[in-house]
Short mmCIF file of N, CA and C and ligand atoms in Angstrom, two decimals:
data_model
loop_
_atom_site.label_atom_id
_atom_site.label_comp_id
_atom_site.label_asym_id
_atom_site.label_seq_id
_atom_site.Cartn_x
_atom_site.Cartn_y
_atom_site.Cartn_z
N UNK Z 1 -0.40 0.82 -11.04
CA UNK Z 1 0.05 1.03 -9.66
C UNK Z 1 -0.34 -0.18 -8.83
N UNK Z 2 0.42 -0.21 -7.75
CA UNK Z 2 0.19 -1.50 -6.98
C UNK Z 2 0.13 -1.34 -5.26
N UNK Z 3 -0.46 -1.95 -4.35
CA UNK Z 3 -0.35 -1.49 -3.36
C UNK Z 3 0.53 -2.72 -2.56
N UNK Z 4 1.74 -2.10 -2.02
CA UNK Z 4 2.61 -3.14 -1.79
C UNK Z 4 2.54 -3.25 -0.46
N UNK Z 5 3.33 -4.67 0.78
CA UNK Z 5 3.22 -5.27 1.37
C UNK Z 5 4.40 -4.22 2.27
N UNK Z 6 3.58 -4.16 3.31
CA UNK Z 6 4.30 -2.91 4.69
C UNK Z 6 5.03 -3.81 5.70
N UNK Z 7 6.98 -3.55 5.73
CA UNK Z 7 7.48 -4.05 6.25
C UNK Z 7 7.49 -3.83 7.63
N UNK Z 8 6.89 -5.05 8.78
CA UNK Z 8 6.51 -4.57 9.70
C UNK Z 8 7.89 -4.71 10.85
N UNK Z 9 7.79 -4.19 12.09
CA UNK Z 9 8.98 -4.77 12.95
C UNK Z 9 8.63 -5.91 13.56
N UNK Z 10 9.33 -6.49 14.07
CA UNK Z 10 11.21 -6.49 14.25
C UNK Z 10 12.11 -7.10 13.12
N UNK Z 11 11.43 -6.59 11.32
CA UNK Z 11 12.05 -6.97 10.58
C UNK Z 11 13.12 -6.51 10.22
N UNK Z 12 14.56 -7.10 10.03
CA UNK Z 12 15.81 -6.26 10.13
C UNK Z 12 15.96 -4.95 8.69
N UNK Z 13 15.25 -5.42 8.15
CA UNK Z 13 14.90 -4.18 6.90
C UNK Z 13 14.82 -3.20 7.35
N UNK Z 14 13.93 -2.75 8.81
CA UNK Z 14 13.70 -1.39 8.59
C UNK Z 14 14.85 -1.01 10.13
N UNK Z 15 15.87 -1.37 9.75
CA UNK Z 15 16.90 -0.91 10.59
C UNK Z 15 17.99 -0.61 10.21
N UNK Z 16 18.15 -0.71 8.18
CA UNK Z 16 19.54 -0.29 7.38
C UNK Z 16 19.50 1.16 7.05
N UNK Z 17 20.49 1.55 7.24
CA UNK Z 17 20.35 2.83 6.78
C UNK Z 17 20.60 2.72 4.96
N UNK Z 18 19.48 3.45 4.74
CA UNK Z 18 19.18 3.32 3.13
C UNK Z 18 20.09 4.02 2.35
N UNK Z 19 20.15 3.41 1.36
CA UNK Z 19 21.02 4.27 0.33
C UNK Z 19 20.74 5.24 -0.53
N UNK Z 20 21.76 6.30 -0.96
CA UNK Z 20 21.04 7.64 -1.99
C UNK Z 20 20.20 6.83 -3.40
N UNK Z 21 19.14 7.24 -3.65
CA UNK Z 21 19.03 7.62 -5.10
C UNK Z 21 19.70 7.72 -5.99
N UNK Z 22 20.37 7.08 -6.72
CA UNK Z 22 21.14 7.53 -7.45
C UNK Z 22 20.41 7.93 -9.27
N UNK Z 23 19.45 6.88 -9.82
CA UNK Z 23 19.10 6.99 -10.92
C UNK Z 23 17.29 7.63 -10.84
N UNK Z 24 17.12 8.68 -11.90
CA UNK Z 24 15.83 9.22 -11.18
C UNK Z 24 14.97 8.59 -13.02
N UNK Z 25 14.59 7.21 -13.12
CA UNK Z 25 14.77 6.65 -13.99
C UNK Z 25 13.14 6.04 -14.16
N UNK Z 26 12.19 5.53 -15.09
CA UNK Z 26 10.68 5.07 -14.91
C UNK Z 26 10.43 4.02 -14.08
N UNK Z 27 11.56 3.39 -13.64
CA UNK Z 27 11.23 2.09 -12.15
C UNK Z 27 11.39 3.34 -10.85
N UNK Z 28 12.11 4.32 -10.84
CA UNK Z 28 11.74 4.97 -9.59
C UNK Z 28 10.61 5.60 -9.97
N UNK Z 29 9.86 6.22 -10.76
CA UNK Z 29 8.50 6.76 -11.04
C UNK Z 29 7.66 5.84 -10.41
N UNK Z 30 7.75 4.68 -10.95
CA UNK Z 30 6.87 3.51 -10.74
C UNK Z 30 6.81 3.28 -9.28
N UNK Z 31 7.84 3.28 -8.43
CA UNK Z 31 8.12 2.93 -7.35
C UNK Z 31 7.62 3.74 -6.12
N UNK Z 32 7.85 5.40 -6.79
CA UNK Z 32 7.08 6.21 -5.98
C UNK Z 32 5.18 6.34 -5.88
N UNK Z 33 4.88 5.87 -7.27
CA UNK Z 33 3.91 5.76 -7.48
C UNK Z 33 2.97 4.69 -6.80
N UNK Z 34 3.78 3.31 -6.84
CA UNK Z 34 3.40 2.41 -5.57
C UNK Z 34 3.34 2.81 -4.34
N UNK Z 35 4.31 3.87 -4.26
CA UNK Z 35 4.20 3.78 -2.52
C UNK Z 35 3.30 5.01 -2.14
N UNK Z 36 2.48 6.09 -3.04
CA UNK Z 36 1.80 6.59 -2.75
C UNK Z 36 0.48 5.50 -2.14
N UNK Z 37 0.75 4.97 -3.75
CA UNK Z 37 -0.93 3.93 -3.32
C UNK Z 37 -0.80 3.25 -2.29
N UNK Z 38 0.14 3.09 -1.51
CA UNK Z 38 0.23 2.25 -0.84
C UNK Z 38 0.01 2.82 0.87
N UNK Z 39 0.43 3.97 0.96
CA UNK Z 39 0.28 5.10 1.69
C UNK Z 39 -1.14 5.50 1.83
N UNK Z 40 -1.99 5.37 0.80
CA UNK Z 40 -3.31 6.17 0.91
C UNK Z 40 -3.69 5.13 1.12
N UNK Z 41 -3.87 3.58 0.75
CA UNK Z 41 -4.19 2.07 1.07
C UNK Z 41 -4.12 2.25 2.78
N UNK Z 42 -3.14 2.41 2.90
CA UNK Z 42 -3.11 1.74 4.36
C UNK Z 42 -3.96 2.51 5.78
N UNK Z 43 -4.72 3.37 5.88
CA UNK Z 43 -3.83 4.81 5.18
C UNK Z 43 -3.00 5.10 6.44
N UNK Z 44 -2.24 6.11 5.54
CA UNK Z 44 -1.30 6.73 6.43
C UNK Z 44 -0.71 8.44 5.87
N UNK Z 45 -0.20 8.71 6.30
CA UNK Z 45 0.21 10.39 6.33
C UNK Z 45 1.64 10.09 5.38
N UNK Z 46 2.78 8.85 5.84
CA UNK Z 46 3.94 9.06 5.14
C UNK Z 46 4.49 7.60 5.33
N UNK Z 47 5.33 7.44 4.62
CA UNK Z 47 5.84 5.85 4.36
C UNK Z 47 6.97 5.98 3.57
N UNK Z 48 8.16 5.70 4.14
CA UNK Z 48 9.57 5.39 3.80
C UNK Z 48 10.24 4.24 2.81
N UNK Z 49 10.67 3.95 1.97
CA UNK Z 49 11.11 3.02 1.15
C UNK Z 49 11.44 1.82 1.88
N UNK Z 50 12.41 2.12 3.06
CA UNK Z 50 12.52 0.72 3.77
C UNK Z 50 11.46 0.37 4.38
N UNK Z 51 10.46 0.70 4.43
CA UNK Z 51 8.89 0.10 4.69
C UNK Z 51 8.56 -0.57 3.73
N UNK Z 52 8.60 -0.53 2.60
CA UNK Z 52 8.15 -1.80 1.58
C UNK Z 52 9.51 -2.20 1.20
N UNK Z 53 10.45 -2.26 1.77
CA UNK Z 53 11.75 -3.12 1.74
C UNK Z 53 12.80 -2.30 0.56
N UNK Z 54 12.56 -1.55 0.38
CA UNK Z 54 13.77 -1.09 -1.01
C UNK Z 54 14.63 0.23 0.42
N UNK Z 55 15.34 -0.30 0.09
CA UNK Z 55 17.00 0.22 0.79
C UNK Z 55 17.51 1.59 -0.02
N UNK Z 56 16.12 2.38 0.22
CA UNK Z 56 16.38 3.21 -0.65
C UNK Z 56 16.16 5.04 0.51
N UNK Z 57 16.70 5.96 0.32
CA UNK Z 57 16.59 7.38 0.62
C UNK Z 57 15.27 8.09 -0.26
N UNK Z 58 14.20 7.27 -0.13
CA UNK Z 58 13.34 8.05 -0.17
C UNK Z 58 11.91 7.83 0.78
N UNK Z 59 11.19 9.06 0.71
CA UNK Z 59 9.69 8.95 1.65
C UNK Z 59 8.81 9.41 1.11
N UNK Z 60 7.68 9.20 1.02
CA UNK Z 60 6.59 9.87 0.37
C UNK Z 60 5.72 10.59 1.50
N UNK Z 61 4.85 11.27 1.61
CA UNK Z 61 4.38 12.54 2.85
C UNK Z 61 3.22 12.81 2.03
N UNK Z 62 1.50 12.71 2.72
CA UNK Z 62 1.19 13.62 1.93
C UNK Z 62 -0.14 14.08 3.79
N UNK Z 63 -0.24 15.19 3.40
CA UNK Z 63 -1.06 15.93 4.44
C UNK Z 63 -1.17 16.83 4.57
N UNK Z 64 -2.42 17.71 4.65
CA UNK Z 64 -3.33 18.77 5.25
C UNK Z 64 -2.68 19.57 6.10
N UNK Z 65 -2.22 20.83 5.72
CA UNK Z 65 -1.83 21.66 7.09
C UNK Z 65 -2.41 21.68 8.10
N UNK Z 66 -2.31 21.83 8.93
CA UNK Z 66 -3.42 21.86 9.60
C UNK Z 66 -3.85 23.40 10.56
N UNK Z 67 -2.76 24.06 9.96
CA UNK Z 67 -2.65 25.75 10.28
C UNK Z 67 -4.23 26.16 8.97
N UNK Z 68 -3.86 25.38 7.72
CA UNK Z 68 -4.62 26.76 6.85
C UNK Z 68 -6.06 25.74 6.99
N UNK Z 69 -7.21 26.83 6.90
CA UNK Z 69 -8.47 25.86 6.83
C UNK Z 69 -8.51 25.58 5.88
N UNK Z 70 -9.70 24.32 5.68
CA UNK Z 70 -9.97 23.95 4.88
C UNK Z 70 -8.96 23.22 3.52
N UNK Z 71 -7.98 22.92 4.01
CA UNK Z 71 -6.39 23.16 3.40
C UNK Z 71 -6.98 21.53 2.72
N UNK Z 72 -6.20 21.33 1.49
CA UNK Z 72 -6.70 19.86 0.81
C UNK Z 72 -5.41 19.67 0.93
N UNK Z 73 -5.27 17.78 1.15
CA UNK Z 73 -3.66 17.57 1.35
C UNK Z 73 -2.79 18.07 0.27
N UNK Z 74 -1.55 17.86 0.73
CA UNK Z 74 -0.30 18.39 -0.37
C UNK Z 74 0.59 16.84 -0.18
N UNK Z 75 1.27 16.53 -1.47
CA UNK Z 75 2.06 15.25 -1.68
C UNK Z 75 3.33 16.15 -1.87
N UNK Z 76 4.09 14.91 -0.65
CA UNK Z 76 5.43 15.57 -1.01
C UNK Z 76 7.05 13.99 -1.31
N UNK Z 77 7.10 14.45 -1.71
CA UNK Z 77 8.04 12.75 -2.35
C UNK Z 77 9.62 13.51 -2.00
N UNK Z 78 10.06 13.17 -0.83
CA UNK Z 78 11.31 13.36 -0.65
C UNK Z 78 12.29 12.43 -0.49
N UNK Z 79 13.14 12.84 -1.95
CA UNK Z 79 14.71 11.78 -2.17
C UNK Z 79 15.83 12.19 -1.65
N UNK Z 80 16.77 11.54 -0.86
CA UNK Z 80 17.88 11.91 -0.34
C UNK Z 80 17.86 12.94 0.58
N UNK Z 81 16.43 13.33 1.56
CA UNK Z 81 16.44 14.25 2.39
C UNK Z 81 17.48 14.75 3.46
N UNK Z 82 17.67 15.92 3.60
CA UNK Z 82 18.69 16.02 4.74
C UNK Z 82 18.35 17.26 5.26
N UNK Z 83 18.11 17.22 6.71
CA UNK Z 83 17.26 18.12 7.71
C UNK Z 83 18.60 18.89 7.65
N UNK Z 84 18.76 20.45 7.13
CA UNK Z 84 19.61 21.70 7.35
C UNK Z 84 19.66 22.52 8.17
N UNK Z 85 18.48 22.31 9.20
CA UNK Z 85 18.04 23.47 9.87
C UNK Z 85 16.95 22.86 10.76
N UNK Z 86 16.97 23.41 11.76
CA UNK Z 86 16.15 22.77 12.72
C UNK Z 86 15.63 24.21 14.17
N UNK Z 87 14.93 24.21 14.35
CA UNK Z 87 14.51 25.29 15.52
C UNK Z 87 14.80 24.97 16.87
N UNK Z 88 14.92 25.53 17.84
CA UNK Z 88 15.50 25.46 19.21
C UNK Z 88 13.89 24.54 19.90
N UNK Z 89 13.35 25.24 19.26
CA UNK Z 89 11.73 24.69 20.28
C UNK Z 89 11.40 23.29 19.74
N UNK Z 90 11.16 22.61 20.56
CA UNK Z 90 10.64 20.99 20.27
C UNK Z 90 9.20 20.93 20.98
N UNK Z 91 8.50 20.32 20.59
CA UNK Z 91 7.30 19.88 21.00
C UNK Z 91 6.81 17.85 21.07
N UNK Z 92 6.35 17.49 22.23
CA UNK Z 92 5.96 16.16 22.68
C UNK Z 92 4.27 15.88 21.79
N UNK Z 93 4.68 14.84 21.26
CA UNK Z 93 3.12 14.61 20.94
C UNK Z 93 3.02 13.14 20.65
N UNK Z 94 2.42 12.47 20.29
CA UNK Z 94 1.69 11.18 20.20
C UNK Z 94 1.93 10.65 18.72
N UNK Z 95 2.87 9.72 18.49
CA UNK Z 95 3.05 9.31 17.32
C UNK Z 95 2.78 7.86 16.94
N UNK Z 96 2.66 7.40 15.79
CA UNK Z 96 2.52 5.93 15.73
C UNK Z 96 3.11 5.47 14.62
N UNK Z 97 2.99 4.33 13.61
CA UNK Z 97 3.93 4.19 12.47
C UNK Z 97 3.31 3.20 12.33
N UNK Z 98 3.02 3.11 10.23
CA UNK Z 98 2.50 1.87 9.49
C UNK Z 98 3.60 0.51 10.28
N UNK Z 99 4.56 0.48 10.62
CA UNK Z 99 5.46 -0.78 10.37
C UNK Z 99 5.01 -1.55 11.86
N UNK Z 100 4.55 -0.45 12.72
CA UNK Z 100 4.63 -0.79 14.02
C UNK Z 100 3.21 -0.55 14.70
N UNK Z 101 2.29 -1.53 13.68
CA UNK Z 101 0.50 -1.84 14.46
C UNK Z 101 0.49 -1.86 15.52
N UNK Z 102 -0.57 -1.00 15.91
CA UNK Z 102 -1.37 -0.90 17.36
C UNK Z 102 -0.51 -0.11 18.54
N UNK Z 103 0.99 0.35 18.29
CA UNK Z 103 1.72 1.22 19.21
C UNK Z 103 1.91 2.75 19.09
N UNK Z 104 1.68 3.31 19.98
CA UNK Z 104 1.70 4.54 19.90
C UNK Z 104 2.88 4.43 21.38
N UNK Z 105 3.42 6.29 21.01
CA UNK Z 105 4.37 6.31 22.03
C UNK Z 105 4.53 7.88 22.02
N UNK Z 106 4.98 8.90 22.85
CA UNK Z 106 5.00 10.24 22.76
C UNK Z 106 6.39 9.83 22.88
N UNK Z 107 6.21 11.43 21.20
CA UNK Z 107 7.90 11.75 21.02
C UNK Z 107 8.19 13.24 20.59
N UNK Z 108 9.63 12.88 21.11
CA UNK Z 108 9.92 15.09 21.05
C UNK Z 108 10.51 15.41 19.72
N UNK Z 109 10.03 15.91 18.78
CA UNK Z 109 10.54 16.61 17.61
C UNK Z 109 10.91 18.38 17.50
N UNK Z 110 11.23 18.29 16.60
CA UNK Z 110 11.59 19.52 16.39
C UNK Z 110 10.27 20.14 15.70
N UNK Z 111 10.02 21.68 16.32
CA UNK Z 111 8.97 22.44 15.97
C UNK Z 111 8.85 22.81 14.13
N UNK Z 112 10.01 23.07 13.89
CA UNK Z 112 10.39 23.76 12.46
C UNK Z 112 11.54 23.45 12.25
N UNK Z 113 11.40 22.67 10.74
CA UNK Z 113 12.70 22.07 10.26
C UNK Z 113 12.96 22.61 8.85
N UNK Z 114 14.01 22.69 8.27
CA UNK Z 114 14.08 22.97 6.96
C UNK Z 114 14.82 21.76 6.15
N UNK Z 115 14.22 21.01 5.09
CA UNK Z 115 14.96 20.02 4.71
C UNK Z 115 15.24 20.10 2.91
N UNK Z 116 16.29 20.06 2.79
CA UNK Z 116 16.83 19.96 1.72
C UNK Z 116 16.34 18.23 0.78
N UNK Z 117 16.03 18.28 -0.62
CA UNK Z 117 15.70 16.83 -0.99
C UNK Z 117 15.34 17.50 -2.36
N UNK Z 118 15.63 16.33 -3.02
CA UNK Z 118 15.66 15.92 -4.00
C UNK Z 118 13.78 15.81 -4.51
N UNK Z 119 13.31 16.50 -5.76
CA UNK Z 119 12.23 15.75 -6.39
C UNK Z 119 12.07 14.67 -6.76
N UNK Z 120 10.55 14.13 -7.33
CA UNK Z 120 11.14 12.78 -8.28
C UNK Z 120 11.64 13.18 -9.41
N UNK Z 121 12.07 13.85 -10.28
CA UNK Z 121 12.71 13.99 -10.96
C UNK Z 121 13.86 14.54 -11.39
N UNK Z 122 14.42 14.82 -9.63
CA UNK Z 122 15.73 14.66 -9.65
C UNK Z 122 16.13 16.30 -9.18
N UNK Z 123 15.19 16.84 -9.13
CA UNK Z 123 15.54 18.62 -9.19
C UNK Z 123 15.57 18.73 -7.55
N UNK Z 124 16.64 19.73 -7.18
CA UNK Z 124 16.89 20.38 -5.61
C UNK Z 124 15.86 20.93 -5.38
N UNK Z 125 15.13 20.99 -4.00
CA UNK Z 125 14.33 21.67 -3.54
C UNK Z 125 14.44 21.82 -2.03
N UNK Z 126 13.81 22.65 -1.77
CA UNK Z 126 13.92 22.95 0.00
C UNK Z 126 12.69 23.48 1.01
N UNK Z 127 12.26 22.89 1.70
CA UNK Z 127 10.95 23.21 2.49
C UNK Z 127 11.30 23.63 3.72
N UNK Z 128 11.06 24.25 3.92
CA UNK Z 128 10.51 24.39 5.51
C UNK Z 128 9.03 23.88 5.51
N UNK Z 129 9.31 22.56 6.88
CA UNK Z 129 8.06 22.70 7.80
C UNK Z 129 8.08 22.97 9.07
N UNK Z 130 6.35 23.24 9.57
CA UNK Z 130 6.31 23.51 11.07
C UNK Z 130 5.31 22.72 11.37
N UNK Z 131 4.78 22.43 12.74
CA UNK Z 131 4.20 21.62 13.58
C UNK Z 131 4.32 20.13 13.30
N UNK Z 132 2.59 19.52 13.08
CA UNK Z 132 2.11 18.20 12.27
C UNK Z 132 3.84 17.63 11.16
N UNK Z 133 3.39 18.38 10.08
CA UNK Z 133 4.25 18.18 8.82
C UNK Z 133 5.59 17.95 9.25
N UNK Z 134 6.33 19.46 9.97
CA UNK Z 134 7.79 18.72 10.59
C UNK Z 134 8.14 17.65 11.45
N UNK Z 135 7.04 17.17 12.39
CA UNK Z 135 7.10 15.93 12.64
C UNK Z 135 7.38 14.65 11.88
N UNK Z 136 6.10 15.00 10.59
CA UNK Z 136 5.87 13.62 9.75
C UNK Z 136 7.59 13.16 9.05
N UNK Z 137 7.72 14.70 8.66
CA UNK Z 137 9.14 14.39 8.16
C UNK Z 137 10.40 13.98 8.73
N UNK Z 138 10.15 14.47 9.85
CA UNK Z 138 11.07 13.80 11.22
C UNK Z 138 11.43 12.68 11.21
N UNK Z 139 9.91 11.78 10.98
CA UNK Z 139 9.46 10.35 11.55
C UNK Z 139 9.99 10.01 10.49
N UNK Z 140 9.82 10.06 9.16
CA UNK Z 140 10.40 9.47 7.67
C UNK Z 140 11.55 10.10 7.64
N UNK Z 141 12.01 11.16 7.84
CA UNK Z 141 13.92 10.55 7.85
C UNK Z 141 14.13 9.82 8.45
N UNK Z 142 13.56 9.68 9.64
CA UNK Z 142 14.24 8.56 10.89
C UNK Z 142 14.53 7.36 10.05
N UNK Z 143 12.95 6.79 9.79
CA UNK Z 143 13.11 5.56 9.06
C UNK Z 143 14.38 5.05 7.98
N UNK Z 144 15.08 6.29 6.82
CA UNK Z 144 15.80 6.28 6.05
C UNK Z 144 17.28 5.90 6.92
N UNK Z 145 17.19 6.17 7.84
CA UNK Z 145 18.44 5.90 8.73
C UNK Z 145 18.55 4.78 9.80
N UNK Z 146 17.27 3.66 9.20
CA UNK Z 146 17.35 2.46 10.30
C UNK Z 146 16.67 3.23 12.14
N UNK Z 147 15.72 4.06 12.08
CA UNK Z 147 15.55 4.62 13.60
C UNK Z 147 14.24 4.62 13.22
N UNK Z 148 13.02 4.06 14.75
CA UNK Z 148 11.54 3.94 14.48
C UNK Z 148 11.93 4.73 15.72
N UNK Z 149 10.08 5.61 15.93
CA UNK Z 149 9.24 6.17 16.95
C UNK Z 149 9.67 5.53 18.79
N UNK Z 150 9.82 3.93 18.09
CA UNK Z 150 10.21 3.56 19.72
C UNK Z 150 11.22 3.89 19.80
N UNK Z 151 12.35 4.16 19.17
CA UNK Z 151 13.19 4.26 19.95
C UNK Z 151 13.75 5.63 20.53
N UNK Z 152 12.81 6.40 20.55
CA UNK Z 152 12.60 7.87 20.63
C UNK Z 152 11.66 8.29 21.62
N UNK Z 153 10.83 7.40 21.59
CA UNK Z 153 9.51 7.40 22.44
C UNK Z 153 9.98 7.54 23.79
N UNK Z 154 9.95 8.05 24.96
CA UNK Z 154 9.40 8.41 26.61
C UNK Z 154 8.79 7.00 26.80
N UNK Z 155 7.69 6.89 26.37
CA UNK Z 155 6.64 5.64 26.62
C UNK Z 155 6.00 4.88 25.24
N UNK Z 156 5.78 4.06 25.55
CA UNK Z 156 5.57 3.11 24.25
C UNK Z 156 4.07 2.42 24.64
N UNK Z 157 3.07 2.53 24.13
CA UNK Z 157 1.98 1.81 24.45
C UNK Z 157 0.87 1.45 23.21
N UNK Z 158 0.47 0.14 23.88
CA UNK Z 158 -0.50 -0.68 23.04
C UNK Z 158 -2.21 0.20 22.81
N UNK Z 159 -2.62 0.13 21.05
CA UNK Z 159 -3.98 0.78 21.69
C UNK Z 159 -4.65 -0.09 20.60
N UNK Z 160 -5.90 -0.14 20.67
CA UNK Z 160 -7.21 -0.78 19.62
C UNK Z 160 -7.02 0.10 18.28
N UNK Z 161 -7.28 -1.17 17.73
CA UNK Z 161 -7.60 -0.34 16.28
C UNK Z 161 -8.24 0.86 16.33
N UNK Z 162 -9.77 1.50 17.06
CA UNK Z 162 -10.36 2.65 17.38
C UNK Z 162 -9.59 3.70 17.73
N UNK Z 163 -8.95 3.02 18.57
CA UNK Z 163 -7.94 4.20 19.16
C UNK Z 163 -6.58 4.63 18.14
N UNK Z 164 -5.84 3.87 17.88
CA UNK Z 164 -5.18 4.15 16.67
C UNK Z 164 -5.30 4.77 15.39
N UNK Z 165 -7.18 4.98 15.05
CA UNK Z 165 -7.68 6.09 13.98
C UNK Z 165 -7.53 7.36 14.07
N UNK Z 166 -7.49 7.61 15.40
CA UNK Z 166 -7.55 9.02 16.32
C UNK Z 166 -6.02 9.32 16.56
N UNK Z 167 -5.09 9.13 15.98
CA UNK Z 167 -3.91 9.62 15.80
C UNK Z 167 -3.77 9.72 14.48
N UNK Z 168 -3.11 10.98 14.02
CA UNK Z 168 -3.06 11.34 12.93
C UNK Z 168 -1.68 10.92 12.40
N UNK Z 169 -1.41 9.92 12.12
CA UNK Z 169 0.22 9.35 11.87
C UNK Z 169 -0.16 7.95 11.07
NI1 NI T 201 6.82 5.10 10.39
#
């Protein structure tokens, strides 16, 4: 495994909308496998393929409910995601993103989403999330479609490394 190099902005990479998955083959094993390490390296909660530059429909997610106690994270590797379902209620909260150091910005997501995606190994599956988690996944489809936090964001602001630990994103 390798921990690869996080495409930051205003690089035009993370503004293509990525392409499906098509082969679920041992270079995508490998690939997901990098971008875990690369995810827990940096760290972060979730990280999109066009973040380490592959023009690809997938995200990796891994995090702690934060409903159940004591909850140990859960990894979730979603290929070709597509949000089916979405709840009327949205909630504002404080987001930030590996590509985009030191900015935070409040943004409105959807409370509870249900998203359809692909395993790594190619099998249909379907989640519902709520709060934290439907956010994260929010934020990593966005990315798959060329769209960051700013451009969603109300307000966009600079914070210290200290301060940037204290967001959970
Ligand atoms: Ni991000």
């Amino acid at each position: 495994m390798a921990v690869l190099d996080i495409v930051k902005f205003p690089d035009p990479r993370l503004r293509l909308k990525a392409k499906p998955v098509q082969t679920f083959d041992k270079s995508l094993q490998k690939l997901i496998d990098d971008m875990l390490e690369t995810m827990r390296a940096a760290p972060g909660v979730g990280l999109a393929a066009p973040q380490i530059g592959q023009s690809l429909r997938l995200a990796v997610v891994e995090y702690a409910d934060e409903e159940e106690e004591d909850a140990k994270p859960k990894t979730y590797v979603l290929i070709n995601p597509e949000i089916v379902k979405t709840s009327q209620e949205t909630v504002v909260a404080t987001e930030a993103c590996l590509s985009l150091p030191n900015l935070a910005g409040e943004v409105e997501r959807y409370e509870d989403i249900t998203v359809k995606a692909k395993n790594r190994y190619g099998k249909p599956m379907k989640i519902t999330a709520s709060g934290w988690l439907a956010r994260i996944f929010q934020h990593e489809i966005d990315h798959l479609n060329g769209v960051l936090f700013i451009d969603r964001a109300t307000n966009v602001y600079e914070l210290t490394d200290e301060e940037m630990a204290e967001i959970k994103d």
